[in-house]
Short mmCIF file of N, CA and C in Angstrom, two decimals:
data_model
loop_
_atom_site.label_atom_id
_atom_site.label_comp_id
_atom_site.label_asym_id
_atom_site.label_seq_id
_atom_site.Cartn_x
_atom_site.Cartn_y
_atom_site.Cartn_z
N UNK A 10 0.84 -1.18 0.00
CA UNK A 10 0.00 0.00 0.00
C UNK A 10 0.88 1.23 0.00
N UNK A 11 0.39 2.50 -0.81
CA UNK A 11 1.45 3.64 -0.82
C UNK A 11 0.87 4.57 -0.23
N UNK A 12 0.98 4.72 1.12
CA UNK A 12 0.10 5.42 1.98
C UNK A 12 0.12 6.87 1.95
N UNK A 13 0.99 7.50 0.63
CA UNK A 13 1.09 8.93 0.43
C UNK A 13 0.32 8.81 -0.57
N UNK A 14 -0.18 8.21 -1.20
CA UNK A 14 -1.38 8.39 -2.30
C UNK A 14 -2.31 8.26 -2.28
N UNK A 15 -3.05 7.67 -0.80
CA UNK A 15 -4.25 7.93 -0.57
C UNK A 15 -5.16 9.04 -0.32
N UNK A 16 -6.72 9.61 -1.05
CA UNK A 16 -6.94 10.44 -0.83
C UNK A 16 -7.88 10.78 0.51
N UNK A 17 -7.65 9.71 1.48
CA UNK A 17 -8.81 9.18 2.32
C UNK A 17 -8.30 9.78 3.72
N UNK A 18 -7.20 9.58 3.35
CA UNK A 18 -5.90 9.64 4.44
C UNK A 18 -4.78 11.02 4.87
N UNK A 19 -5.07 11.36 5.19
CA UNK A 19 -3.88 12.90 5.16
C UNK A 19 -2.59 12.75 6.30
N UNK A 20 -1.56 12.81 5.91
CA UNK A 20 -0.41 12.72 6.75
C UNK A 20 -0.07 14.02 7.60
N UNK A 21 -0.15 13.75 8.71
CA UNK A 21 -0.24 14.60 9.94
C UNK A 21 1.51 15.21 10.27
N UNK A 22 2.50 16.30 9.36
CA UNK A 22 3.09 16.68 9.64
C UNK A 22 3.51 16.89 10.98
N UNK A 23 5.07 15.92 11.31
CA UNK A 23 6.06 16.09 12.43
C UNK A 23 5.07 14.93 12.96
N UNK A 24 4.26 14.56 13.10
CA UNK A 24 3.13 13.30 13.87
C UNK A 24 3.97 12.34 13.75
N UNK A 25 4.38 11.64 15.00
CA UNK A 25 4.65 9.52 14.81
C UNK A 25 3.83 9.58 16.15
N UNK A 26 3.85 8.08 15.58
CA UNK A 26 2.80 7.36 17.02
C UNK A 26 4.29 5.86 17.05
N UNK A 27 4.31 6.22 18.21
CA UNK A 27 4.87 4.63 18.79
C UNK A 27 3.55 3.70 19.27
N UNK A 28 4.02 2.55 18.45
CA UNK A 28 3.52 1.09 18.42
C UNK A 28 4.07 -0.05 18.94
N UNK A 29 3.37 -0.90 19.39
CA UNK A 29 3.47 -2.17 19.75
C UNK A 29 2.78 -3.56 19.42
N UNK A 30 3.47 -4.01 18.63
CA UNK A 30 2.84 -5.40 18.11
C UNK A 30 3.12 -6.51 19.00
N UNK A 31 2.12 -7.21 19.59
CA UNK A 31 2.79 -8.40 20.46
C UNK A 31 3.95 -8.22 20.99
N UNK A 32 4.56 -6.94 21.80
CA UNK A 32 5.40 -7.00 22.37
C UNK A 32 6.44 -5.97 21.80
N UNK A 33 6.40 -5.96 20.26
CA UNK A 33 7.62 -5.45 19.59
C UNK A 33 7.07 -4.24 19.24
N UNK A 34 7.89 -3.56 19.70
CA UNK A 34 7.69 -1.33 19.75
C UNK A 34 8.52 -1.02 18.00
N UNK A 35 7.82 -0.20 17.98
CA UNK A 35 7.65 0.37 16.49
C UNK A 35 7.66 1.68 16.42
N UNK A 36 8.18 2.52 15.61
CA UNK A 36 7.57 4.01 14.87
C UNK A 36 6.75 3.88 13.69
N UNK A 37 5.68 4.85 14.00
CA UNK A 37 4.97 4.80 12.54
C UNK A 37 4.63 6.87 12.53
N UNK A 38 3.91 6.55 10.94
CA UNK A 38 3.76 8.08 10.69
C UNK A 38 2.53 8.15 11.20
N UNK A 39 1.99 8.95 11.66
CA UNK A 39 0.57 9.41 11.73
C UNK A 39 -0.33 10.14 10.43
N UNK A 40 -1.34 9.47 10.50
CA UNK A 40 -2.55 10.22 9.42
C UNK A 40 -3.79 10.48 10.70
N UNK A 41 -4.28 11.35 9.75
CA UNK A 41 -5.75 11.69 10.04
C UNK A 41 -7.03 11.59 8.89
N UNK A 42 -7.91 11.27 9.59
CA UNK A 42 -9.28 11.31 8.46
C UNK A 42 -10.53 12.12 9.40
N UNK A 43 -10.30 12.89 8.89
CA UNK A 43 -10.92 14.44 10.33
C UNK A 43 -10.19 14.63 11.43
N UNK A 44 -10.69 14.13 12.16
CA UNK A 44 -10.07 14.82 13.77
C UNK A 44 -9.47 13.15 13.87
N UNK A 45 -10.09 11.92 13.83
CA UNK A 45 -9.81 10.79 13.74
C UNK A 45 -8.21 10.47 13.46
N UNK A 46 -7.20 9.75 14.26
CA UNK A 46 -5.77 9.45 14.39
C UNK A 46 -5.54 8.08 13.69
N UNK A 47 -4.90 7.74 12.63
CA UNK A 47 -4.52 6.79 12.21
C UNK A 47 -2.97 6.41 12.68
N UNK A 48 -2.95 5.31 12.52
CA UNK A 48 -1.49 4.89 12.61
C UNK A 48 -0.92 3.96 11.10
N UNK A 49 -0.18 4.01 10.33
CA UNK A 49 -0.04 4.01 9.07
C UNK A 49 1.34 2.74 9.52
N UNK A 50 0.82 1.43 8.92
CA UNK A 50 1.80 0.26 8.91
C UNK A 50 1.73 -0.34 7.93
N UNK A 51 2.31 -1.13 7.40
CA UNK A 51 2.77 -2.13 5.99
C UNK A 51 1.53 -2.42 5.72
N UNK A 52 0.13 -3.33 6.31
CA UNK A 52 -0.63 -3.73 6.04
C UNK A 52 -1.87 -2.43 5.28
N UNK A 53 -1.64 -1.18 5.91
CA UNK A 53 -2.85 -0.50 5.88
C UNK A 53 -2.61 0.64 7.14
N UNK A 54 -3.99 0.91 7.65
CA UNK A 54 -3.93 1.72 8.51
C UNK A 54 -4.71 1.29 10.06
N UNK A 55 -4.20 1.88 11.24
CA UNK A 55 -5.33 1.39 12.14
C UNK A 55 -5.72 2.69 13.00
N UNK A 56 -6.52 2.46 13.05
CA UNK A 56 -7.23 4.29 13.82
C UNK A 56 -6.95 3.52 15.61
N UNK A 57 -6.60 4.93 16.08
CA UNK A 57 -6.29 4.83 17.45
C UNK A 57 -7.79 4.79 18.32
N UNK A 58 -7.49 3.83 19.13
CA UNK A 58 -8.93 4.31 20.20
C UNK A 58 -8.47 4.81 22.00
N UNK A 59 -8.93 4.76 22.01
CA UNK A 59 -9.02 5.09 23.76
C UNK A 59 -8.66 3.90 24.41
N UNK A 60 -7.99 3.81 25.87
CA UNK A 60 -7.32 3.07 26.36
C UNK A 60 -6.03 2.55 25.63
N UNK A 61 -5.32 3.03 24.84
CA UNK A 61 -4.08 2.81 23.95
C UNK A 61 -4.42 1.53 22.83
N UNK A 62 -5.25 1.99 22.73
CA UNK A 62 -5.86 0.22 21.93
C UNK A 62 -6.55 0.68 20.27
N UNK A 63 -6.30 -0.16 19.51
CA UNK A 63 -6.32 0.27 18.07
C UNK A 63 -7.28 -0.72 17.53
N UNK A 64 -7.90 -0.33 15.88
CA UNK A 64 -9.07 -1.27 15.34
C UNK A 64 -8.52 -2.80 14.86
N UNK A 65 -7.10 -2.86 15.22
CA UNK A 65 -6.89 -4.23 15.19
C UNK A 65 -6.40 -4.78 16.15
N UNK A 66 -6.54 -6.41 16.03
CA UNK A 66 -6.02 -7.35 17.51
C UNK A 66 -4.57 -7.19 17.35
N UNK A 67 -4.48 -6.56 19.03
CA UNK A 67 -2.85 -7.12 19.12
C UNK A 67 -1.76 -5.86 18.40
N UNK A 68 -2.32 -4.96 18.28
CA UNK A 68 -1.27 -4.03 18.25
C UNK A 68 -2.05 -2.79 19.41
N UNK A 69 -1.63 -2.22 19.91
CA UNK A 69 -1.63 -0.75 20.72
C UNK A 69 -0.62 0.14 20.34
N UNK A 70 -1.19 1.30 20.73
CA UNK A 70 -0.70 2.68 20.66
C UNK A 70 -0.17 2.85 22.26
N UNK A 71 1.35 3.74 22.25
CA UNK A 71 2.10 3.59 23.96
C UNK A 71 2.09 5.62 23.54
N UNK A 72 2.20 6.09 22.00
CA UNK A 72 2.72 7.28 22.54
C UNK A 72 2.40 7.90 20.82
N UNK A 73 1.95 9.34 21.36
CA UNK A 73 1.95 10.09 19.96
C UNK A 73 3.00 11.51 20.23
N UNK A 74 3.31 12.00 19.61
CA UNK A 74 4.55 12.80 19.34
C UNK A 74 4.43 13.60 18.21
N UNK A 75 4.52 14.97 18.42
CA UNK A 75 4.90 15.93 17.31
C UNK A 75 3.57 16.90 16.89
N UNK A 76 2.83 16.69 17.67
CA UNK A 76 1.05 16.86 17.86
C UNK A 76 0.46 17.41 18.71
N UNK A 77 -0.76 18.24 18.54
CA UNK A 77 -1.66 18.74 20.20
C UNK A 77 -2.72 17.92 19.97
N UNK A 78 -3.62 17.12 20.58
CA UNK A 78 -4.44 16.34 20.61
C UNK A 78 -4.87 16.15 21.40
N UNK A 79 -5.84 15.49 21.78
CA UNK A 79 -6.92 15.48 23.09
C UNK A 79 -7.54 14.29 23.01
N UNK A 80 -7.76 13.60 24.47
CA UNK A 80 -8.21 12.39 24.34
C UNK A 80 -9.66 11.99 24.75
N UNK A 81 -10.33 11.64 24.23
CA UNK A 81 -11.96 11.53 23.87
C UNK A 81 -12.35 10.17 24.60
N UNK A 82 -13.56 9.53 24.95
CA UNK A 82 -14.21 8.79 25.24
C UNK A 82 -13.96 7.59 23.94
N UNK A 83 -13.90 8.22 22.77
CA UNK A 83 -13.73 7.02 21.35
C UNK A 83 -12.45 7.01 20.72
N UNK A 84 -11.53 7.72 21.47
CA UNK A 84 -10.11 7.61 21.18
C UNK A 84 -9.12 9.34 21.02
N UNK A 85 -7.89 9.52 20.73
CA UNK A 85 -7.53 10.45 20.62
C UNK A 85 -8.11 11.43 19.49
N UNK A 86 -8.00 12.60 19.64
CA UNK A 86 -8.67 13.20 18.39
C UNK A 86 -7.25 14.36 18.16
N UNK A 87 -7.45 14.92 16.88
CA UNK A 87 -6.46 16.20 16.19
C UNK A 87 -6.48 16.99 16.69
N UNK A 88 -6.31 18.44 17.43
CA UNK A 88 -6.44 19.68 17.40
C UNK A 88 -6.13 20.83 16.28
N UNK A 89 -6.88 21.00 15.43
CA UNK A 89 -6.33 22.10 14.26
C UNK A 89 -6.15 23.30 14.89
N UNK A 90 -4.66 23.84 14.38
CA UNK A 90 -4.50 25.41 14.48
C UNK A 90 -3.88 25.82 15.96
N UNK A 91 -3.29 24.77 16.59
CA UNK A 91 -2.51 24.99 17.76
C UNK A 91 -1.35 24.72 17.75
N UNK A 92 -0.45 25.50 18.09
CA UNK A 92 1.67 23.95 18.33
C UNK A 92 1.28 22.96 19.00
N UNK A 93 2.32 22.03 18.89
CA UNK A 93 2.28 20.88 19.25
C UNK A 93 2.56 21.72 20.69
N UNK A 94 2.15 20.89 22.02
CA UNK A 94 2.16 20.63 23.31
C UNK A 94 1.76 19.92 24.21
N UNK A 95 1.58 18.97 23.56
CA UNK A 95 0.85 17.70 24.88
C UNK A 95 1.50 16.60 24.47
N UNK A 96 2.19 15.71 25.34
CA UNK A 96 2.25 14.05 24.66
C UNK A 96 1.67 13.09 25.81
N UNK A 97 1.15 11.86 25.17
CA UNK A 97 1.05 10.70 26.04
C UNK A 97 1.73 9.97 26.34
N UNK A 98 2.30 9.92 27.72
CA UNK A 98 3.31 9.15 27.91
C UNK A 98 2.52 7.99 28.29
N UNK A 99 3.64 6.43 28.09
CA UNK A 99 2.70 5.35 28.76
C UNK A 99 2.25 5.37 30.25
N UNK A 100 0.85 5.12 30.93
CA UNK A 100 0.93 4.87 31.85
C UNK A 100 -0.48 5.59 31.76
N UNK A 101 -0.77 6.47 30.71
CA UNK A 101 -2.10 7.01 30.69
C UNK A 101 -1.67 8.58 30.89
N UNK A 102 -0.63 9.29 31.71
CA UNK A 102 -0.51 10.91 31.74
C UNK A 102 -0.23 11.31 30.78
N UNK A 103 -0.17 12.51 31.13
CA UNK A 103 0.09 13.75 29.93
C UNK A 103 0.76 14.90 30.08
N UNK A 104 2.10 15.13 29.46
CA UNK A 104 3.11 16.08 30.18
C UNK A 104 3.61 17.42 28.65
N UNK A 105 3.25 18.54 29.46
CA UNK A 105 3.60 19.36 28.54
C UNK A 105 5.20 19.75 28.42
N UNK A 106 5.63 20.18 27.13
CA UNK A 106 6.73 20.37 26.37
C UNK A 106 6.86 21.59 26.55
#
C-alpha cells in the first residue's frame, strides 16, 4: 500500500505514534481522516482508540509525538491550528513540552 497516495488519508506533519505489536515497539507516521488518528503500517492503517488500543487485535498505541491532541471517550482526536504541546506518555498521563 502507498500510503502517500491515498486520498482518504492525510499525513499529519512532524506526527509519529509509537507502536506495539505483540510485544515489539515500532515508529509509525501518523494520518488523520478528520479529527480521527490513524497509525499508518505495511498492512494499511489502524485508527487509534481510547485506552491505547487500536481497530486491530494485538497491536496498541504507547505514545503520539509531534502533535496537540486530546483524548476523547472514542479515542484520541487532532487539534487544528494549535503547536504541538501535549504528549502521552505510557501509563495514561500527559506532560507538557
Amino acid at each position: 500500500m502507498n500510503a502517500t497516495t491515498t486520498p482518504l488519508f492525510r499525513k499529519v506533519e512532524k506526527g509519529q505514534v509509537l507502536i506495539t505489536v505483540r510485544g515489539f515497539y515500532s515508529q509509525a507516521d501518523l494520518y488523520n481522516r478528520g479529527e480521527e488518528l490513524f497509525a499508518c503500517l505495511k498492512q494499511g492503517f489502524v485508527r487509534l482508540l481510547s485506552g491505547d488500543s487500536t481497530t486491530a487485535k494485538g497491536i496498541r498505541w504507547k505514545a503520539i509525538e509531534g502533535i496537540n491532541y486530546v483524548e476523547e471517550f472514542n479515542g484520541p482526536k487532532l487539534v487544528l491550528g494549535r503547536p504541538p504541546k501535549q504528549l502521552k506518555v505510557a501509563g495514561g498521563t500527559n506532560a507538557q513540552i
